[in-house]
Coordinates of C-alpha atoms in Angstrom, one line a residue:
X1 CA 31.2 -6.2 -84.8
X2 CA 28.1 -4.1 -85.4
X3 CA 25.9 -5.0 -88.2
X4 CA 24.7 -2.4 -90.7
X5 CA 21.3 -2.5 -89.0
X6 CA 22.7 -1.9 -85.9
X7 CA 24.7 1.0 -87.2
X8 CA 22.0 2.5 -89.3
X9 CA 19.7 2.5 -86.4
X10 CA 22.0 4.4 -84.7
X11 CA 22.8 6.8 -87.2
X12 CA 19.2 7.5 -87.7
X13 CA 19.2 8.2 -84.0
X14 CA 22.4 10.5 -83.6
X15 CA 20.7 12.7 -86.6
X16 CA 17.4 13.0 -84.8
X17 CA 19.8 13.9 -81.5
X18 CA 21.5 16.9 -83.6
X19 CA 18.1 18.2 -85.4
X20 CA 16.8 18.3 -81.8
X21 CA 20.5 19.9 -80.4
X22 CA 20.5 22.8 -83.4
X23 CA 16.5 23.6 -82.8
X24 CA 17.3 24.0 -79.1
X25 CA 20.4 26.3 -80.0
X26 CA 18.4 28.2 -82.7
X27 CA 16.3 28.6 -79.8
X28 CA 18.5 30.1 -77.3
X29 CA 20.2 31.9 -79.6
X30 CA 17.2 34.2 -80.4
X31 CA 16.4 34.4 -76.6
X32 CA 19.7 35.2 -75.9
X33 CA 19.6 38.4 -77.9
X34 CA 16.2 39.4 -76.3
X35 CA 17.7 38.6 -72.9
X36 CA 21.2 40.4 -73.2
X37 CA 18.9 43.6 -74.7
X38 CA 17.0 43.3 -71.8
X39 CA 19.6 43.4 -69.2
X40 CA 20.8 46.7 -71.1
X41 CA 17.9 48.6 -69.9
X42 CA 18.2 46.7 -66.5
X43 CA 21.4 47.9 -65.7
X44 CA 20.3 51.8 -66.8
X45 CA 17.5 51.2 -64.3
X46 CA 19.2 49.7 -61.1
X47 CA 22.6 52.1 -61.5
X48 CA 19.8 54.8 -61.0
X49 CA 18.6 53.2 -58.1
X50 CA 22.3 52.4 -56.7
X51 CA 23.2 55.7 -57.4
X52 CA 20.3 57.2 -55.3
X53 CA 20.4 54.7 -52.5
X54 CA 24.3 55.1 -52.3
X55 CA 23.7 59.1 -52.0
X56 CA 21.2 58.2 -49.2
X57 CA 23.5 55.9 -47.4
X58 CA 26.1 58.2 -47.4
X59 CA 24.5 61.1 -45.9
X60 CA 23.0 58.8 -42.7
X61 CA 24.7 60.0 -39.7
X62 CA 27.3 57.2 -38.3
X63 CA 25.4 55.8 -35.5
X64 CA 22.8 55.0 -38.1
X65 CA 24.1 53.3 -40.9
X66 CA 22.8 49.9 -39.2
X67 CA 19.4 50.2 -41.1
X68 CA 18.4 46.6 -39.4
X69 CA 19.7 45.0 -35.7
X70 CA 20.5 41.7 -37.0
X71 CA 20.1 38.5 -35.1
X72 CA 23.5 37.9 -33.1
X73 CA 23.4 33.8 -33.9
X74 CA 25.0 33.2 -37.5
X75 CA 21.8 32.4 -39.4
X76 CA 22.3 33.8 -43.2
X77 CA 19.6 33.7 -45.4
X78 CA 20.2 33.3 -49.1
X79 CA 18.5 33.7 -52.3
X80 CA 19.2 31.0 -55.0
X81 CA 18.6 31.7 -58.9
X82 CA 18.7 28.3 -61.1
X83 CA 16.7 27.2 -64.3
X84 CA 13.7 25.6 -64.7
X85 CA 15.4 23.4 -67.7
X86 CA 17.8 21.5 -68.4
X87 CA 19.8 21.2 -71.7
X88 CA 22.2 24.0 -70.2
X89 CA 25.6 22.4 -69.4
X90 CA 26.9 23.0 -65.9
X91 CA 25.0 26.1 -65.6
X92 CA 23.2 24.3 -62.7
X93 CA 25.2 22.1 -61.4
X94 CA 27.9 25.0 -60.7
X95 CA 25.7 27.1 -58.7
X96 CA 23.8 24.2 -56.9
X97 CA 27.6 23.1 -55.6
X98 CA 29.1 26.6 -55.1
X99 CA 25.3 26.9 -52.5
X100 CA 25.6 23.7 -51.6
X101 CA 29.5 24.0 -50.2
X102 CA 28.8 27.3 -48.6
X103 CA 25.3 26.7 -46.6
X104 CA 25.3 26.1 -42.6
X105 CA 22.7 24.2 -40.9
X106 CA 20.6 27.1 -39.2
X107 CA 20.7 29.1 -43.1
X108 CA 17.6 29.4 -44.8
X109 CA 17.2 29.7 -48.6
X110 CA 14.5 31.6 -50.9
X111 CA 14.9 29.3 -54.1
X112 CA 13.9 30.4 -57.9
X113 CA 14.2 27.8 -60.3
X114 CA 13.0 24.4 -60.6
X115 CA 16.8 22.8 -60.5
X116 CA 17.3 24.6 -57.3
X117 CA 14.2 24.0 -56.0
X118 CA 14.2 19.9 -56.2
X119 CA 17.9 19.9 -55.7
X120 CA 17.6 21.7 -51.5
X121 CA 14.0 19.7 -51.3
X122 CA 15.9 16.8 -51.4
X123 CA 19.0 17.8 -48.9
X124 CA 16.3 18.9 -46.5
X125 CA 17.1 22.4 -46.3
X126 CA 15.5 25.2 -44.6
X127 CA 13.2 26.6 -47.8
X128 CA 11.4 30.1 -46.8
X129 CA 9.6 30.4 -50.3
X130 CA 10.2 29.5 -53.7
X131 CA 9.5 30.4 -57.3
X132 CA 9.7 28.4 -60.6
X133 CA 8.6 28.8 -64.2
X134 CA 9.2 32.9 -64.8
X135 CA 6.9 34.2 -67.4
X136 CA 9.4 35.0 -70.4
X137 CA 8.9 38.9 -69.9
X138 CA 10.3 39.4 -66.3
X139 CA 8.6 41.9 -64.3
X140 CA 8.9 43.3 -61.2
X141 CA 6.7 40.9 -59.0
X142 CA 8.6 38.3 -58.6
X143 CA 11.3 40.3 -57.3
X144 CA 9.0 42.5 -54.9
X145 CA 7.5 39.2 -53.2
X146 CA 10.9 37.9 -52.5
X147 CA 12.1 41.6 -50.8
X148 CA 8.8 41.0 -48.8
X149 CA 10.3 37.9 -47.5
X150 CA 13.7 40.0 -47.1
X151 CA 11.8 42.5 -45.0
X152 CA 9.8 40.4 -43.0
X153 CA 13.5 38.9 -41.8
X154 CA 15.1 42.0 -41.3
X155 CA 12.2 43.3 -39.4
X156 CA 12.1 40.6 -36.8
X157 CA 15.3 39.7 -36.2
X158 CA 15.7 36.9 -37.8
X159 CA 18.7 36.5 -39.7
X160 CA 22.6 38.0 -39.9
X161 CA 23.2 38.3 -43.6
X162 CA 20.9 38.2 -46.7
X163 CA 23.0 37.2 -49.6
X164 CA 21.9 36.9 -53.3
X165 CA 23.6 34.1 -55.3
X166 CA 23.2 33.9 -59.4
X167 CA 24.8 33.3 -62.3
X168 CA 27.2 35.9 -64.5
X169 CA 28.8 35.5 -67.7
X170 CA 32.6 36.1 -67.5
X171 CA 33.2 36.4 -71.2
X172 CA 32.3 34.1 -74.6
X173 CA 33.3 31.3 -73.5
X174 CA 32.7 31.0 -69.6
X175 CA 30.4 31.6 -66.8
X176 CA 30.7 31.2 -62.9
X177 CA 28.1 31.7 -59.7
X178 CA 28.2 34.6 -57.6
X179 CA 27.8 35.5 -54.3
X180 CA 26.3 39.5 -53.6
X181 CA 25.6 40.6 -50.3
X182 CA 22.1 42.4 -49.6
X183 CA 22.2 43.2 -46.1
X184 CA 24.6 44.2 -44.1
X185 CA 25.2 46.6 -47.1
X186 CA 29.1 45.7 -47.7
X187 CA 30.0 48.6 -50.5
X188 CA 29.1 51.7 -48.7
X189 CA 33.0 53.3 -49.0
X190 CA 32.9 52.3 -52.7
X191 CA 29.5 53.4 -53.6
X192 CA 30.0 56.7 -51.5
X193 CA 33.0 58.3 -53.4
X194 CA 30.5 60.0 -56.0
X195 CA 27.9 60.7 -53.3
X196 CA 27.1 64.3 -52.1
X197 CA 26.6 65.4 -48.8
X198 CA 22.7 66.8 -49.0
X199 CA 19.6 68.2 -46.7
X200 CA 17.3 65.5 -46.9
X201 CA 13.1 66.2 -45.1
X202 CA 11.7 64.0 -43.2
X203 CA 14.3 62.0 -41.0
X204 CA 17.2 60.5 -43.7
X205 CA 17.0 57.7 -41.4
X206 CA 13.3 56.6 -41.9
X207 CA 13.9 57.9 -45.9
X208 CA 16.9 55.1 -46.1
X209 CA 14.7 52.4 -44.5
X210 CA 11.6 53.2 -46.8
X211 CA 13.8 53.0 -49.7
X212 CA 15.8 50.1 -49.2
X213 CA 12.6 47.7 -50.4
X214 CA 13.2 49.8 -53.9
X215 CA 16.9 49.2 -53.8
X216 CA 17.0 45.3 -52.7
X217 CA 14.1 44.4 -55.0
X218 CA 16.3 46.4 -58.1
X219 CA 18.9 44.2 -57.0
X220 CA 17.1 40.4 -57.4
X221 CA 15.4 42.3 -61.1
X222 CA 19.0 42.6 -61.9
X223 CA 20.3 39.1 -60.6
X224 CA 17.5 37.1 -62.2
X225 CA 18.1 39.1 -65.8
X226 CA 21.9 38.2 -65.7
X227 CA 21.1 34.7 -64.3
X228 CA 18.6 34.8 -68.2
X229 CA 21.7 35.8 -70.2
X230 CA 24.2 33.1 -68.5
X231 CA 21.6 30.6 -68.4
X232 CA 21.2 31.2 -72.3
X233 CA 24.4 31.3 -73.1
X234 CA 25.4 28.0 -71.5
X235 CA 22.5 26.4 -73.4
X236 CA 23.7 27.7 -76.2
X237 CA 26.9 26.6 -76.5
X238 CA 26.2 23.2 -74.4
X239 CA 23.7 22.6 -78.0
X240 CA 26.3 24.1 -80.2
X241 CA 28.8 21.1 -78.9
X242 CA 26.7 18.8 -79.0
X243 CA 25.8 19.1 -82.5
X244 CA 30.0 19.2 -83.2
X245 CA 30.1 15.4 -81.3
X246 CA 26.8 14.4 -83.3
X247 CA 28.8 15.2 -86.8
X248 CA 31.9 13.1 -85.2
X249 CA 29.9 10.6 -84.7
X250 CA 27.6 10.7 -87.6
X251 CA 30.8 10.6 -89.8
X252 CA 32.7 7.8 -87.3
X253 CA 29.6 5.6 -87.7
X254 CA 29.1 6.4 -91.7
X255 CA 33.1 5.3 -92.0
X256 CA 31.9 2.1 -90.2
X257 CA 28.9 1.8 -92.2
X258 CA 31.1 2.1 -95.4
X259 CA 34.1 -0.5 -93.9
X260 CA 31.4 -3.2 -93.3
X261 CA 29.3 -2.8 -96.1
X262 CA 32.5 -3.0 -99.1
X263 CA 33.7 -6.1 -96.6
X264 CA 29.7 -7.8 -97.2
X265 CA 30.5 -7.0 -100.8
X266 CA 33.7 -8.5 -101.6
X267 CA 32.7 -11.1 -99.2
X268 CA 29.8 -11.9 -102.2
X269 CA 32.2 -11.3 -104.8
X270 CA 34.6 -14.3 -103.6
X271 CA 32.2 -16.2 -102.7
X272 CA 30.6 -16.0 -106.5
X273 CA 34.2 -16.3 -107.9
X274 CA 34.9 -19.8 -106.1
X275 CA 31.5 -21.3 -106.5
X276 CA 32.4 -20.6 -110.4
X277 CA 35.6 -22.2 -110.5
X278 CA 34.3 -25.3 -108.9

């Protein structure tokens, strides 16, 4: 049996535990309207840029909608989007496993995030670059440096696939990781149906290839502002049940508190009560 020291102390602690829990949710909640308002003007920008690249891709003649010869040997090279922090349910965990189960030996990652980063540092994966600790205001550097990478890849032959993999948020009450191809480009017949058939000067061809930096890095903007929105919604609602366990227990413990202290009480009462009638 607990004593009421024991059970105050730990009172005292579970409150601290939910003050902390609700700051942290207050938190995220504030980003997370920031974040989703962000992504709105995200996705205004990089349909633009889909809908252009897609009218470009559609009007390359057949024998050159290859834009890159890819290296025949199955090497894929993916691009990893975690948190820096903690304090965000299985946000991290689920992408970490979803990479982890899919990766080959001869795959090569570009990592952003500290989770993600420490987590393949310590399998001994293949890391090409990594990046941790965004500044709050995303901007478009981050995402160009990576494409650099991309390019540099494509360019020499040196990989078959280039594959982004981030975080989306399904609905209020879920999330799950996803897996988007880069390169090869996989939605051409989809993206095409709206497309017009135009004169383009110079060469479409080298126009395609000069624009498809603009198009991939649109694409990691848009994956790293989604990634923002799941990552503060899991936080969110990881804090908002913790505090709900942290009033179970405050009231389980309170209960006990009570139990044992009216117990000590008649205990004293008795005790009084016989030393009187002797």
């Amino acid at each position: 049996m607990s004593s009421l020291q024991e059970i105050k102390n730990r009172l005292s602690s579970v409150s601290a535990t939910k003050k902390i829990t609700k700051a942290v949710n207050l938190v995220a909640t504030s980003k997370l309207k920031k974040a989703k308002d962000f992504l709105e003007k995200v996705n205004v920008y990089q349909n633009e840029i889909q809908k252009t690249f897609s009218n470009l891709i559609f009007n390359l003649p057949k024998n050159k909608k290859n834009l890159f010869s890819l290296k025949k040997e199955e090497k894929n090279l993916y691009i990893v989007i975690s948190s820096d922090t903690g304090l965000c349910g299985s946000y991290n965990h689920n992408i970490l496993k979803f990479t982890n189960n899919i990766l080959k030996k001869e795959d090569i990652l570009i990592l952003i995030g500290s989770k993600a980063i420490n987590f393949f540092s310590n399998k001994g994966r293949k890391i090409l670059a990594s990046f941790d600790h965004l500044p709050e205001g995303l901007n478009y550097e981050v995402a160009n440096k990576i494409t650099s990478y991309i390019m540099s890849k494509l360019n020499t032959k040196s990989v078959s696939s280039v594959n982004l993999i981030f975080t989306e948020k399904i609905n209020s009450i879920s999330f799950e990781p996803k897996i988007m191809p880069i390169y090869p480009i996989k939605n051409i017949k989809e993206i095409s149906k709206t497309s017009k058939l135009m004169e383009y000067e110079p060469e479409i061809s080298e126009i395609v290839k000069n624009s498809f930096s603009l198009y991939c890095s649109s694409l990691i903007f848009k994956a790293i502002a989604v990634s923002k929105v799941a990552e503060l919604f899991s936080r969110k609602i990881s804090m908002e049940n913790s505090a709900d366990n942290a009033d179970d227990l405050i009231e389980e413990l309170e209960l006990e508190y009570n139990r044992i202290r009216q117990r000590k009480i008649t205990q004293g009462i008795s005790e009084i009560i016989s030393g009187s009638a002797n």
